[in-house]
Tab-separated table of C-alpha atoms and ligand atoms in Angstrom:
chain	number	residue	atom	x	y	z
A	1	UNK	CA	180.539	109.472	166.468
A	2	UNK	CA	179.363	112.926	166.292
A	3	UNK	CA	179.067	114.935	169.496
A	4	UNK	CA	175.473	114.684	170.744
A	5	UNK	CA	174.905	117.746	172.533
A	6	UNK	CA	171.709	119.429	173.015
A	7	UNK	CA	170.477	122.810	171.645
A	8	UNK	CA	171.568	126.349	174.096
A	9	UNK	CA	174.005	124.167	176.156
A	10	UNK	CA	176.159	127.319	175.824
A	11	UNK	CA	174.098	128.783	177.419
A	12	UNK	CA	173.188	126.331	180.384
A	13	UNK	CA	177.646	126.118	180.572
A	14	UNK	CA	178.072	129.806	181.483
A	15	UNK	CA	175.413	129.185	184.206
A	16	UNK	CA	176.689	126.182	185.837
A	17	UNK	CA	179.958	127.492	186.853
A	18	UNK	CA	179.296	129.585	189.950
A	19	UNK	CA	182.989	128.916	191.888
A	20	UNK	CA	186.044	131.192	191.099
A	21	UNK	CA	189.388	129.758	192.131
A	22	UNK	CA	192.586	129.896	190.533
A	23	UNK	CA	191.928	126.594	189.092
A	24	UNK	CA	192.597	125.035	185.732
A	25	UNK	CA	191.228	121.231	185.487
A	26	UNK	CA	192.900	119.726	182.325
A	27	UNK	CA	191.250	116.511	180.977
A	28	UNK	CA	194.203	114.127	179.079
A	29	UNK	CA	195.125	110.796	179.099
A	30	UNK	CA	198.818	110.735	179.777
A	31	UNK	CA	199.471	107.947	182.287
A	32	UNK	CA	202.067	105.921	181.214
A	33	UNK	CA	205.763	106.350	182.746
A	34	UNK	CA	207.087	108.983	179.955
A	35	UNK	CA	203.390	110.918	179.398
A	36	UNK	CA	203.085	111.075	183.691
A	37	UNK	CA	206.816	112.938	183.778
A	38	UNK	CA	204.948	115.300	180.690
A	39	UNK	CA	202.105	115.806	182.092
A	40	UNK	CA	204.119	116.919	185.693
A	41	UNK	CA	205.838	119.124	183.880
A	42	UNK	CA	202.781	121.144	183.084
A	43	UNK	CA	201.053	121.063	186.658
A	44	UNK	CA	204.780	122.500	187.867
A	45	UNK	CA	204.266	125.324	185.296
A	46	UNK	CA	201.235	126.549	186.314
A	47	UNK	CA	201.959	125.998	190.063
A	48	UNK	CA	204.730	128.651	189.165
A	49	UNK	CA	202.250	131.171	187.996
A	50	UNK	CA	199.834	130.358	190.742
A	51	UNK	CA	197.543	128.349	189.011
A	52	UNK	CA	196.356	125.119	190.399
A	53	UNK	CA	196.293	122.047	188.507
A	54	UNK	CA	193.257	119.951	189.389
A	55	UNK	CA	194.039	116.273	187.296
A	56	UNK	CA	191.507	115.067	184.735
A	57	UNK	CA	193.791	112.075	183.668
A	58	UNK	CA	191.575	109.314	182.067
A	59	UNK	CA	193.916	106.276	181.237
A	60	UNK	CA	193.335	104.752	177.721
A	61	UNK	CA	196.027	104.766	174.975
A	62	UNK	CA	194.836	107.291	172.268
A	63	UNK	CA	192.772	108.772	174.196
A	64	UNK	CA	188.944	106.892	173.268
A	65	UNK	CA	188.149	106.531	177.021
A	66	UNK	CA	188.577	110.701	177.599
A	67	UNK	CA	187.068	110.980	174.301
A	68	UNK	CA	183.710	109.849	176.469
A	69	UNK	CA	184.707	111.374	179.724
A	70	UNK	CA	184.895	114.830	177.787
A	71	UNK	CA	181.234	114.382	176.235
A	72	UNK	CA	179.455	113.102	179.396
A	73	UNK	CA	180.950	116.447	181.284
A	74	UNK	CA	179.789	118.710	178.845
A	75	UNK	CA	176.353	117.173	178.371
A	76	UNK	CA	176.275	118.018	182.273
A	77	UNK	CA	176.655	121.553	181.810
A	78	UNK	CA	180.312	121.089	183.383
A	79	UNK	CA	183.326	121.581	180.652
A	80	UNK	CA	187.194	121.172	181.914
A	81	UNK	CA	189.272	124.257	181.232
A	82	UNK	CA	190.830	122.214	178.724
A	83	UNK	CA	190.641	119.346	177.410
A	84	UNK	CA	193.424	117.215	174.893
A	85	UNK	CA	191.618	117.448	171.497
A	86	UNK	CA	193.115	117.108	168.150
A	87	UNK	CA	192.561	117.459	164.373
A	88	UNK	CA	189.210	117.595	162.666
A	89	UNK	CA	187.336	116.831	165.994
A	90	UNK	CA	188.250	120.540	167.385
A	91	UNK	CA	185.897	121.977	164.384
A	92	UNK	CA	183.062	119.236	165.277
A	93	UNK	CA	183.438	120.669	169.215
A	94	UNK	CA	183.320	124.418	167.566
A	95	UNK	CA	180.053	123.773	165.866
A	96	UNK	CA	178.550	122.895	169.256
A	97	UNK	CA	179.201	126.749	170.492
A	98	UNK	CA	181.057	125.242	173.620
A	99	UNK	CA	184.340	127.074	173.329
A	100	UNK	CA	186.516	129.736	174.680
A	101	UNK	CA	187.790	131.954	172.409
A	102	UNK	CA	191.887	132.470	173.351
A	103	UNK	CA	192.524	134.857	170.497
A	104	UNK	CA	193.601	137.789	172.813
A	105	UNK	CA	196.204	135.361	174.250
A	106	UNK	CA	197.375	134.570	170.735
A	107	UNK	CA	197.412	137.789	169.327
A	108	UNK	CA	199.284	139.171	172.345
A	109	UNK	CA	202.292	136.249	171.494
A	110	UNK	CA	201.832	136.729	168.236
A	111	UNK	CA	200.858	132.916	168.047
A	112	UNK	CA	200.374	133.272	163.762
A	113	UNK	CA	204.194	133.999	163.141
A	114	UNK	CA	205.482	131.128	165.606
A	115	UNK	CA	203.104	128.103	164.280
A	116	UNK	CA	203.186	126.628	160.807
A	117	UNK	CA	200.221	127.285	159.516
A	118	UNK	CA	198.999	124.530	158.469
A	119	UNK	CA	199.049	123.531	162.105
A	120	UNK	CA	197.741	127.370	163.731
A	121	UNK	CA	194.311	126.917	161.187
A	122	UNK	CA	193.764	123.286	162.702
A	123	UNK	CA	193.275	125.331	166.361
A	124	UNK	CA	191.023	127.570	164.882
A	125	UNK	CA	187.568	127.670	164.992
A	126	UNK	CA	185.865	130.098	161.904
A	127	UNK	CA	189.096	132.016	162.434
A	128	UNK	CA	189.627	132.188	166.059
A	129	UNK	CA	192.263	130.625	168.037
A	130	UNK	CA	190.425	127.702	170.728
A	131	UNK	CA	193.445	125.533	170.983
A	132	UNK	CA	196.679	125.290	171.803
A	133	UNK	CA	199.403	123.075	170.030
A	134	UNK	CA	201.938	121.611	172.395
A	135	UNK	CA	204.134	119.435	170.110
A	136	UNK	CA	204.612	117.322	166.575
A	137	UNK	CA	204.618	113.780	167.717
A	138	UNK	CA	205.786	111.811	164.347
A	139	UNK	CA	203.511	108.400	164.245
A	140	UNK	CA	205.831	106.369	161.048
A	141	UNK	CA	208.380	105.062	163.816
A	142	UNK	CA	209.939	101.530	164.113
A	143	UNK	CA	211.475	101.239	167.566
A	144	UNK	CA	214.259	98.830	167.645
A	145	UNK	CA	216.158	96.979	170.153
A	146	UNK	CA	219.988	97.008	168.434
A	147	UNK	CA	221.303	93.849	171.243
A	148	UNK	CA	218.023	91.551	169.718
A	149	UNK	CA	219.434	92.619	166.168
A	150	UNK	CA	222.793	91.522	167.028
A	151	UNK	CA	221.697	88.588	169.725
A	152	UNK	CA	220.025	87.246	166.148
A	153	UNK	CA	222.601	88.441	163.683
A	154	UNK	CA	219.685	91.130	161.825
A	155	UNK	CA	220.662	94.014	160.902
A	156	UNK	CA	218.534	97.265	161.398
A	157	UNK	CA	215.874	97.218	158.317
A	158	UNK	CA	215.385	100.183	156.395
A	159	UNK	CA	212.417	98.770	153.643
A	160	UNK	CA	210.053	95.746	153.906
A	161	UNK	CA	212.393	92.875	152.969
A	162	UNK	CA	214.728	94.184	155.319
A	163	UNK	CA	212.425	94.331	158.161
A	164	UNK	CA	210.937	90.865	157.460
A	165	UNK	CA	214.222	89.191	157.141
A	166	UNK	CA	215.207	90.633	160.456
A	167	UNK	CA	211.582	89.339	161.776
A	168	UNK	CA	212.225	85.587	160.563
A	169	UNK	CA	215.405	86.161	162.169
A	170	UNK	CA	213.877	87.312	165.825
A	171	UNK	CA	210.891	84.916	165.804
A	172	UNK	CA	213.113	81.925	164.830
A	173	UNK	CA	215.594	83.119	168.064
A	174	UNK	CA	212.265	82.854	170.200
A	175	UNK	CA	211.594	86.359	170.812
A	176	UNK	CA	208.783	88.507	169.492
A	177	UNK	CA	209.361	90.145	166.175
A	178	UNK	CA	206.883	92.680	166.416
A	179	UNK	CA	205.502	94.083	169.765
A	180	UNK	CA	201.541	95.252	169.689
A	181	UNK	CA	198.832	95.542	171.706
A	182	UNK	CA	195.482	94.551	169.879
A	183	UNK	CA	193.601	97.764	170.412
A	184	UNK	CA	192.133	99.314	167.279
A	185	UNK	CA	194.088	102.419	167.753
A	186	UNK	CA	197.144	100.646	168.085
A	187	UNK	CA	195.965	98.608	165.058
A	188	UNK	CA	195.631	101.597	163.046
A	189	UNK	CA	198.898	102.911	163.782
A	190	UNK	CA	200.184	99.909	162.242
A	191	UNK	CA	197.801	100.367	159.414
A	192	UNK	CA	199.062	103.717	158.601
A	193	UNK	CA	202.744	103.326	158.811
A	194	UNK	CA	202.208	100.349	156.306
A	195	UNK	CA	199.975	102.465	154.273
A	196	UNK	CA	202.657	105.262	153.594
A	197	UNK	CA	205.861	102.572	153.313
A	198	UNK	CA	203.541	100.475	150.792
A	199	UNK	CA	201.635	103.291	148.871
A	200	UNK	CA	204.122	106.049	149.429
A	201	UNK	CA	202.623	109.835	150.574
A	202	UNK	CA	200.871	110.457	147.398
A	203	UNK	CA	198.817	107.696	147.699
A	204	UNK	CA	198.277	108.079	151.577
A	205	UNK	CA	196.730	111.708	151.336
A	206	UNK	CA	194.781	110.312	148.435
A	207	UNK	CA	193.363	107.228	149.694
A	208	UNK	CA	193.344	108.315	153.717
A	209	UNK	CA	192.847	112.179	153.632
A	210	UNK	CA	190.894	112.975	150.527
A	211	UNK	CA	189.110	109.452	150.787
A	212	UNK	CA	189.130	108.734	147.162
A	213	UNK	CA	187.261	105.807	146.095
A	214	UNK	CA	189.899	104.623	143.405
A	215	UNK	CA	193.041	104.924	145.640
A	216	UNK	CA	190.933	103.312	148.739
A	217	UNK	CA	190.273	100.051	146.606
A	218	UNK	CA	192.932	100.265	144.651
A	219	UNK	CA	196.254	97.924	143.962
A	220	UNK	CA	198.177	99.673	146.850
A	221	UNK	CA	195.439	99.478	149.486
A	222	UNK	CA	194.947	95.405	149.010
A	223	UNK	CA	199.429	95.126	148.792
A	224	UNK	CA	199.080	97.726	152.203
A	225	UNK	CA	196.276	94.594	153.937
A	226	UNK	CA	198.987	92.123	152.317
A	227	UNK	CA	201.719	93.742	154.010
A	228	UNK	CA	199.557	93.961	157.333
A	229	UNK	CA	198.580	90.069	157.360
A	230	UNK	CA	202.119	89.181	156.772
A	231	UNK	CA	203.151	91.380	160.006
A	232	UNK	CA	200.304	89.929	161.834
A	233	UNK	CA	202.236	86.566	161.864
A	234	UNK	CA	205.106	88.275	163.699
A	235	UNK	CA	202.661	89.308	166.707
A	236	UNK	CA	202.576	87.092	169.757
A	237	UNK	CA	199.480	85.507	170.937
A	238	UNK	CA	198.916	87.575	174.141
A	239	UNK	CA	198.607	90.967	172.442
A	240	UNK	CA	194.982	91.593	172.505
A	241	UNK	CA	194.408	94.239	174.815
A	242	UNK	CA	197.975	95.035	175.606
A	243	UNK	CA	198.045	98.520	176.113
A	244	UNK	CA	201.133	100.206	173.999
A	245	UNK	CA	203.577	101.225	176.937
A	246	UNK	CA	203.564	97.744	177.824
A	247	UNK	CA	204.575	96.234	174.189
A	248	UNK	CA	207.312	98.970	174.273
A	249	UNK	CA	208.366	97.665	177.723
A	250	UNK	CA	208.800	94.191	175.755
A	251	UNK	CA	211.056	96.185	173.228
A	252	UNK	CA	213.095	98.277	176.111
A	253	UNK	CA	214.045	94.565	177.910
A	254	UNK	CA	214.449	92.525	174.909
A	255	UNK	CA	211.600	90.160	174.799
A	256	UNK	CA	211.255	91.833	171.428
A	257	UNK	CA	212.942	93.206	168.837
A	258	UNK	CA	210.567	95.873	167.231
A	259	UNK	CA	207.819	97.842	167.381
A	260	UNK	CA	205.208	100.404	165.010
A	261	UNK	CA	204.567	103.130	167.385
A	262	UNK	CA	204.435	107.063	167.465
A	263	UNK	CA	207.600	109.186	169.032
A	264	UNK	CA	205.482	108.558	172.607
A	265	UNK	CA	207.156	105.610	172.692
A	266	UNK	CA	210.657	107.297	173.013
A	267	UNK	CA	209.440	109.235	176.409
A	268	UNK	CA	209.545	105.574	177.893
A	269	UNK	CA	212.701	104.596	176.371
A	270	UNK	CA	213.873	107.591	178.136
A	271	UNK	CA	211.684	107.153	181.056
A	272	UNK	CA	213.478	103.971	181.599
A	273	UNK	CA	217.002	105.560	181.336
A	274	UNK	CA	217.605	104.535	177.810
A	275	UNK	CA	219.707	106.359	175.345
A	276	UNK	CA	219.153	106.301	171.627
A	277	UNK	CA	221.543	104.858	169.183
A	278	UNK	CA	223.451	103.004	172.153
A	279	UNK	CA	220.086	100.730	174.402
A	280	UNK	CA	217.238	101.675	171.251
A	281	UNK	CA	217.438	102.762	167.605
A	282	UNK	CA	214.913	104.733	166.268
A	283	UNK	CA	214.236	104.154	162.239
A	284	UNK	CA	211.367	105.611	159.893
A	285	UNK	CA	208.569	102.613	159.732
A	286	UNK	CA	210.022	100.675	155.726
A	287	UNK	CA	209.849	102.426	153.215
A	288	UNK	CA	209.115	105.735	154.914
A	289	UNK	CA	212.106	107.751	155.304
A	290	UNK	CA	210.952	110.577	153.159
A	291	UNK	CA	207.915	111.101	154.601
A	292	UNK	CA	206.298	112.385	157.944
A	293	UNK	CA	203.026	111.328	159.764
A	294	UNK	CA	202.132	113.828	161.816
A	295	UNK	CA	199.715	113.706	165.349
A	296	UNK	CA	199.832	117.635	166.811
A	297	UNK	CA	198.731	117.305	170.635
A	298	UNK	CA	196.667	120.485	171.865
A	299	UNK	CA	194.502	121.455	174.673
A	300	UNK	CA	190.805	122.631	173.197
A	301	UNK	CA	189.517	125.042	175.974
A	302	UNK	CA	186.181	125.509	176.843
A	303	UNK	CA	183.991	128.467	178.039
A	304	UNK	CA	184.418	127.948	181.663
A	305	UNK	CA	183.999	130.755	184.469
A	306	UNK	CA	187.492	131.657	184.994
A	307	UNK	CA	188.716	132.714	181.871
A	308	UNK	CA	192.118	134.483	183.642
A	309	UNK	CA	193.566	130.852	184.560
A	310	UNK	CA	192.198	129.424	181.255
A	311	UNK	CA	194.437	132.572	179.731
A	312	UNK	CA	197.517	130.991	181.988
A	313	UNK	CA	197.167	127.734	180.778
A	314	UNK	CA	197.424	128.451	176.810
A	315	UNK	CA	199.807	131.368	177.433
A	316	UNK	CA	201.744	128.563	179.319
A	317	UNK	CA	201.408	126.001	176.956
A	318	UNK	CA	203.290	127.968	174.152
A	319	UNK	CA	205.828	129.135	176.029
A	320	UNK	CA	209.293	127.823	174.670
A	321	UNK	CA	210.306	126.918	178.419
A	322	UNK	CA	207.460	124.600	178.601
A	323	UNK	CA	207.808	123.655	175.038
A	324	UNK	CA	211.668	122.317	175.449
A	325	UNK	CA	211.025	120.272	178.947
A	326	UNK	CA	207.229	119.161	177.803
A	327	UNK	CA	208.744	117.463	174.621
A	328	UNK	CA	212.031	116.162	175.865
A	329	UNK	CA	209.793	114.199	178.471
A	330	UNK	CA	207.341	113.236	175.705
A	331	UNK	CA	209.438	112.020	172.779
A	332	UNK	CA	207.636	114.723	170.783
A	333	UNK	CA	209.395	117.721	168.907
A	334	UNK	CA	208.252	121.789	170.005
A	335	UNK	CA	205.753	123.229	167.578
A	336	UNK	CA	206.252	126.561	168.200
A	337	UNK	CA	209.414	128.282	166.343
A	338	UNK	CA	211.846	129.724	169.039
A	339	UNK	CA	213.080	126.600	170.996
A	340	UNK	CA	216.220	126.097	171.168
A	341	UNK	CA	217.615	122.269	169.969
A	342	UNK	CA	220.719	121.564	172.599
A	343	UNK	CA	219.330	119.367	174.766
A	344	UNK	CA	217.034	117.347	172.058
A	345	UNK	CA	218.434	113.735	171.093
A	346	UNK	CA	219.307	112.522	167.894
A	347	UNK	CA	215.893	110.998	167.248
A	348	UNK	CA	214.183	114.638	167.797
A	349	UNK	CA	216.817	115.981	165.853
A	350	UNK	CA	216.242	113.704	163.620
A	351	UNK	CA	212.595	114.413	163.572
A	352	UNK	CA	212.936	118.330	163.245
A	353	UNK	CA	214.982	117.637	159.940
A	354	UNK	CA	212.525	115.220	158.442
A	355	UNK	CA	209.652	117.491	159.485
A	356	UNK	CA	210.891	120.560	157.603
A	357	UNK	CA	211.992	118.242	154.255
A	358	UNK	CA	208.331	116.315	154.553
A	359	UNK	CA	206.977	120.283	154.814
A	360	UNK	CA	208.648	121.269	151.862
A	361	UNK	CA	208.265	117.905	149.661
A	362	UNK	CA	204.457	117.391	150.074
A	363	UNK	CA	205.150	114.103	152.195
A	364	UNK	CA	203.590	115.764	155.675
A	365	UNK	CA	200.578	113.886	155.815
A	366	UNK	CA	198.237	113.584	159.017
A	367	UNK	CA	197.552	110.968	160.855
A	368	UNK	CA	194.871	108.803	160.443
A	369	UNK	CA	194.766	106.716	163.770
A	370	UNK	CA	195.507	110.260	165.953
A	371	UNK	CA	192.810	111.699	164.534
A	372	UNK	CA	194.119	114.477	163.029
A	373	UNK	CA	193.668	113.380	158.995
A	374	UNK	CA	189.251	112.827	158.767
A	375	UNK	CA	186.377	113.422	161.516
A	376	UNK	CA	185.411	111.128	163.820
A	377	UNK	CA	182.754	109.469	162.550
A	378	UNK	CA	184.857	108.489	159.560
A	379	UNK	CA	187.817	107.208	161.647
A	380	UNK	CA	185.645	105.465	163.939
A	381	UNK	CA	184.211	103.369	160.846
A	382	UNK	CA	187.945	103.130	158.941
A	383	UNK	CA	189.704	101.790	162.420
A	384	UNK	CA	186.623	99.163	162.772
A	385	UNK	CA	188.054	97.710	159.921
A	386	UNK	CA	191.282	97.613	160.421
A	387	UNK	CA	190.799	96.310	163.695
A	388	UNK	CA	188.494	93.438	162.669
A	389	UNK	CA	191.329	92.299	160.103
A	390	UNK	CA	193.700	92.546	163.115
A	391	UNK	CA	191.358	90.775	164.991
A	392	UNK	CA	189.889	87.706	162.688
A	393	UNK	CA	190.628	85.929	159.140
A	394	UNK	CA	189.635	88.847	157.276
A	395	UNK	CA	190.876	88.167	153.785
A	396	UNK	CA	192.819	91.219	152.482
A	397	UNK	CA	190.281	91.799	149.596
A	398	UNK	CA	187.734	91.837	151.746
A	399	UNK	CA	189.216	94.240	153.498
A	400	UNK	CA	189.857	96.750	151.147
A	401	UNK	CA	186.074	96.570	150.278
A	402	UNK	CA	184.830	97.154	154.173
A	403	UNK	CA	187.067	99.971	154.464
A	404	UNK	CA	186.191	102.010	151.220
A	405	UNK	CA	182.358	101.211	152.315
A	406	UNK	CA	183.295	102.520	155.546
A	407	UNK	CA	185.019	105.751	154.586
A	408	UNK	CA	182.106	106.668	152.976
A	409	UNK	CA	180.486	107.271	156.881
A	410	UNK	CA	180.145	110.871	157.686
B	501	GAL	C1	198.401	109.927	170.944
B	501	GAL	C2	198.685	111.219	171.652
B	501	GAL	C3	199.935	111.113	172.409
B	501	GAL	C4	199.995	109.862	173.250
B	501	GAL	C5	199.460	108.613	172.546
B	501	GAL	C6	199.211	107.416	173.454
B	501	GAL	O1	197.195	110.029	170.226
B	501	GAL	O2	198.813	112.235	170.700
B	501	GAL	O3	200.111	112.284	173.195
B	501	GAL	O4	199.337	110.106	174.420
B	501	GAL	O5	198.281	108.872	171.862
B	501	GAL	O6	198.146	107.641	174.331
């Protein structure tokens, strides 16, 4: 997908937005139990400032559905303020001349010394700051229900035959082994997870950052599909279409044991009134304890009238306040430097520590399904794939062929 917009739309923006009003109208798609309590948590920021929040929330896990919403508002000539844009697809927005430039924000907070920056270059646009990070969700996450382990005498898996003997274990009880929802973002975040325990980070960056042919078709991609169709069988019947917050719900009252999800799963554990370690366990996916899949949530802002409230809204964003309460809601971990750890659970403690040894290891790799590791077009094409081997009888050869063909799509 590349963003069809249509030539001196920049110019057509700065005209259509006649009305001033302390107003910032935020387009996101945090509407489950633990991203609502996040997303509150911003709207009561601004409030504080004087800026009101008008809600752009546009449900869909991953967010495809305000993937849409965003282009059909800014083919109309009316942008949000902001907008929750990630990765590669904030340079495919910057080449369309659509956005606000917040480098007098960031230079004023000194935004370059407080963000790694590998991270600050990812909200730049040809050296100009257009985003704002908010957090580092981690996506290579098992989520585990410790009384289904024990109900089943399993104990919590740390590689592949671990995990599987606990699934045999769980399925043979009656439960669900593995919660999903069949939705080809979900799908890929099962992909990925495999993809690093299987393959290990080397072979991840290779085969699902850098795209090389070799590593794509090569003996760890077809044992990653292996891996996959082997999970698959752990999956109950009514997944397709179950949105994720729902399969976690299965994992939070014990229908199942486990589930591959991102650390936005832990803001409903929490949302719920769970605790970690005692009511859910949180474990790197097999075979991925050393390494770190990372999904960076930010708000891409757009040239919009009132560029004072837009100015609120990033300043806001990056403030540690906002940073500490935004991410213990969320399950995420701050991204700015500066806020303090005290009230963070062992899983975001845990987190911060594997985030700073990943860093320093080369084992920090992007994610693929969050779309923060290719462009759009590409991922769209890679999680087709994936999706249809989720989906159908796909042999696992045959998969590794469609999905080196289709990481060739630019
Ligand atoms: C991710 C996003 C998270 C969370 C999740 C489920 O891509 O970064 O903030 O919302 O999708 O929608």
């Amino acid at each position: 997908m590349s963003i069809p917009l249509r030539r001196g739309l920049a110019l057509l923006l700065l005209a259509a937005n006649t009305t001033w009003a302390a107003d910032v109208e935020v387009l996101h798609y945090w509407t489950s139990g633990g991203e609502a309590r996040s997303a509150a948590e911003l709207k009561k920021t601004l409030q504080a400032k004087g800026v009101n929040w008008k809600d752009f929330a546009v449900a869909g896990g991953a967010g495809e559905n305000a993937a849409t919403a965003l282009k059909a508002r800014v083919i109309a000539g009316n942008p949000p303020t902001a907008a929750q844009v990630k990765g590669p697809a904030i340079q495919e927005w910057g080449r369309e001349g659509v956005l606000a430039n917040i480098d007098a924000v960031a230079q004023a907070e000194k935004w370059d010394s407080l963000l790694p920056p590998a991270i600050a270059s990812i909200m730049k646009y040809k050296g100009s700051y257009v985003a704002a990070p908010i957090n580092v969700h981690r996506v290579n996450w098992l989520w585990v229900n410790p009384a289904v382990l024990k109900k089943v005498g399993a104990k919590a898996p740390a590689n592949f035959d671990e995990f599987f003997a606990a699934a045999d274990k769980i399925k043979a009880a009656g439960l669900v082994a593995v919660a999903h929802g069949g939705q080809p973002w979900q799908d890929a975040t099962l992909f990925e997870s495999v993809a690093l325990g299987i393959g290990g980070p080397e072979f991840y960056k290779k085969a699902l950052v850098q795209l090389d042919p070799a590593a794509l078709s090569g003996p760890q991609m077809l044992k990653t599909f292996e891996t996959l169709g082997r999970i698959k069988t752990y999956i109950d019947r009514d997944a397709p279409g179950r949105d994720w917050n729902l399969a976690t719900a299965m994992v939070i009252n014990g229908k199942a044991g486990m589930q591959f999800m991102g650390d936005w799963a832990k803001g409903e554990f929490t949302a719920a009134g769970k605790k970690p370690g005692a009511d859910f366990l949180c474990l790197p996916a097999p075979g991925t304890d050393k390494a770190f899949s990372f999904n960076v949530d930010s708000l891409l802002m757009f040239k919009v009238k009132d560029a004072k409230s837009q100015q609120v809204l990033a300043s806001s964003l990056m403030s540690p306040e906002f940073q500490e309460q935004f991410n213990l809601n969320k399950g995420s971990i701050p991204v700015r430097a500066g806020v303090p750890k005290t009230r963070f659970d062992a899983c975001a403690l845990q987190s911060m520590l594997d985030m700073e040894a990943a860093s320093k290891g080369g084992s920090f790799v992007p994610s693929l399904a969050h779309n923060m590791a290719v462009g759009s077009a590409t991922q769209g094409a890679m999680m087709d794939v994936i999706a249809r081997f989720m989906s159908t009888n796909l042999a696992p050869k045959d998969a590794v062929a469609a999905l080196a063909k289709a990481a060739r799509t630019r």
